[in-house]
Coordinates of C-alpha atoms in Angstrom, one line a residue:
X1 CA 95.5 160.6 111.4
X2 CA 95.0 162.5 114.6
X3 CA 98.1 161.8 116.8
X4 CA 97.8 162.3 120.9
X5 CA 100.5 162.0 123.4
X6 CA 99.6 161.9 127.2
X7 CA 102.1 163.1 129.9
X8 CA 102.0 163.9 133.5
X9 CA 101.8 160.5 134.9
X10 CA 104.2 159.1 137.9
X11 CA 104.0 157.6 141.5
X12 CA 102.3 159.3 144.0
X13 CA 101.2 158.2 147.7
X14 CA 97.1 157.5 148.4
X15 CA 96.0 161.3 148.8
X16 CA 97.9 163.0 146.8
X17 CA 97.7 164.6 143.2
X18 CA 98.5 164.6 139.7
X19 CA 97.9 166.1 136.1
X20 CA 97.5 164.7 133.2
X21 CA 97.8 166.2 129.8
X22 CA 96.8 164.9 126.3
X23 CA 98.5 167.2 123.6
X24 CA 97.9 166.8 119.5
X25 CA 101.5 166.0 118.3
X26 CA 101.8 166.7 114.7
X27 CA 98.9 166.1 112.7
X28 CA 96.3 167.7 110.4
X29 CA 93.1 167.1 112.3
X30 CA 92.4 170.3 114.9
X31 CA 92.0 168.7 118.0
X32 CA 88.8 170.9 119.1
X33 CA 87.1 169.1 116.2
X34 CA 86.6 166.3 118.8
X35 CA 85.6 165.4 122.2
X36 CA 88.1 163.7 123.9
X37 CA 88.0 161.3 127.1
X38 CA 90.3 159.6 129.3
X39 CA 90.5 155.7 129.9
X40 CA 92.5 153.4 132.7
X41 CA 93.3 150.2 132.5
X42 CA 94.2 148.8 136.0
X43 CA 95.7 145.3 136.5
X44 CA 93.5 142.7 135.8
X45 CA 90.8 144.8 134.8
X46 CA 89.3 145.8 131.5
X47 CA 89.7 149.4 130.2
X48 CA 86.9 151.6 131.2
X49 CA 85.9 155.4 130.6
X50 CA 86.9 157.8 133.3
X51 CA 85.8 161.1 132.0
X52 CA 85.2 163.1 128.7
X53 CA 84.9 166.8 127.6
X54 CA 82.9 167.8 124.8
X55 CA 84.6 169.4 121.9
X56 CA 83.7 173.1 122.9
X57 CA 84.6 172.3 126.5
X58 CA 80.8 172.9 127.3
X59 CA 79.9 169.2 128.5
X60 CA 82.0 167.0 131.1
X61 CA 81.2 163.4 132.0
X62 CA 82.7 161.3 134.7
X63 CA 82.3 157.8 136.0
X64 CA 80.9 157.4 139.9
X65 CA 84.4 156.0 140.6
X66 CA 85.8 159.2 140.2
X67 CA 83.0 162.0 140.4
X68 CA 84.1 164.9 142.9
X69 CA 88.1 163.5 142.5
X70 CA 88.8 164.3 139.1
X71 CA 88.4 167.4 136.5
X72 CA 88.6 167.4 132.9
X73 CA 89.5 170.5 131.0
X74 CA 90.7 171.5 127.8
X75 CA 92.5 174.5 126.3
X76 CA 92.1 174.6 122.3
X77 CA 94.5 177.0 121.9
X78 CA 97.1 175.0 123.3
X79 CA 95.5 172.0 121.5
X80 CA 95.4 170.3 125.0
X81 CA 92.8 168.4 127.3
X82 CA 93.8 167.9 131.0
X83 CA 92.7 165.5 133.5
X84 CA 93.5 166.8 137.2
X85 CA 93.3 163.8 139.4
X86 CA 93.0 165.0 143.3
X87 CA 92.6 162.6 146.4
X88 CA 93.6 159.6 144.3
X89 CA 93.3 156.0 146.0
X90 CA 95.3 152.9 145.2
X91 CA 92.3 151.6 143.1
X92 CA 93.2 154.8 140.9
X93 CA 96.5 152.7 139.6
X94 CA 96.5 152.0 135.8
X95 CA 97.6 153.1 132.8
X96 CA 95.7 156.5 131.3
X97 CA 95.1 156.8 127.4
X98 CA 93.3 159.7 126.2
X99 CA 91.1 159.2 122.9
X100 CA 89.3 161.5 120.7
X101 CA 86.2 160.8 118.9
X102 CA 83.4 162.8 117.1
X103 CA 81.4 162.1 120.3
X104 CA 81.3 160.0 123.1
X105 CA 78.1 159.0 125.1
X106 CA 77.9 159.1 129.0
X107 CA 78.8 155.6 128.9
X108 CA 82.2 156.6 127.7
X109 CA 82.9 153.5 125.8
X110 CA 86.0 152.6 124.1
X111 CA 84.5 151.7 120.7
X112 CA 83.3 155.2 120.3
X113 CA 86.9 156.4 119.9
X114 CA 88.5 157.3 116.7
X115 CA 91.9 158.3 118.1
X116 CA 94.0 156.8 120.8
X117 CA 97.4 157.9 122.5
X118 CA 99.7 155.4 124.1
X119 CA 99.0 155.7 127.4
X120 CA 100.8 157.2 130.5
X121 CA 101.2 154.9 133.5
X122 CA 99.7 156.3 137.0
X123 CA 100.6 154.8 140.3
X124 CA 98.9 155.3 143.8
X125 CA 100.7 153.4 146.4
X126 CA 102.7 154.3 149.9

């Protein structure tokens, strides 16, 4: 069983930045075996895939809504995946979840994920 823990959420003004982290907690599964994706659940909307990174870190994919503003990266030595979020907008508000999968398609579908974290709240508001 792979256990994931998100951190780094909070309240930020529009135009601000946050960096989310997704870390492997106690587990027998190495995180670097898995692709890792970030999803968000916005108020009144379905959960959507935001970005994902391949197991090696050599491939990344972004939803159109965040392309050019968000950057996903991973440090396999630290067993952590990051989501750097810049130029934040109110519509970026939501609960952000990280998830691990053997692989994700470019559609970053939640049914592709095998393991999920508990989520971290991001609120963009003035």
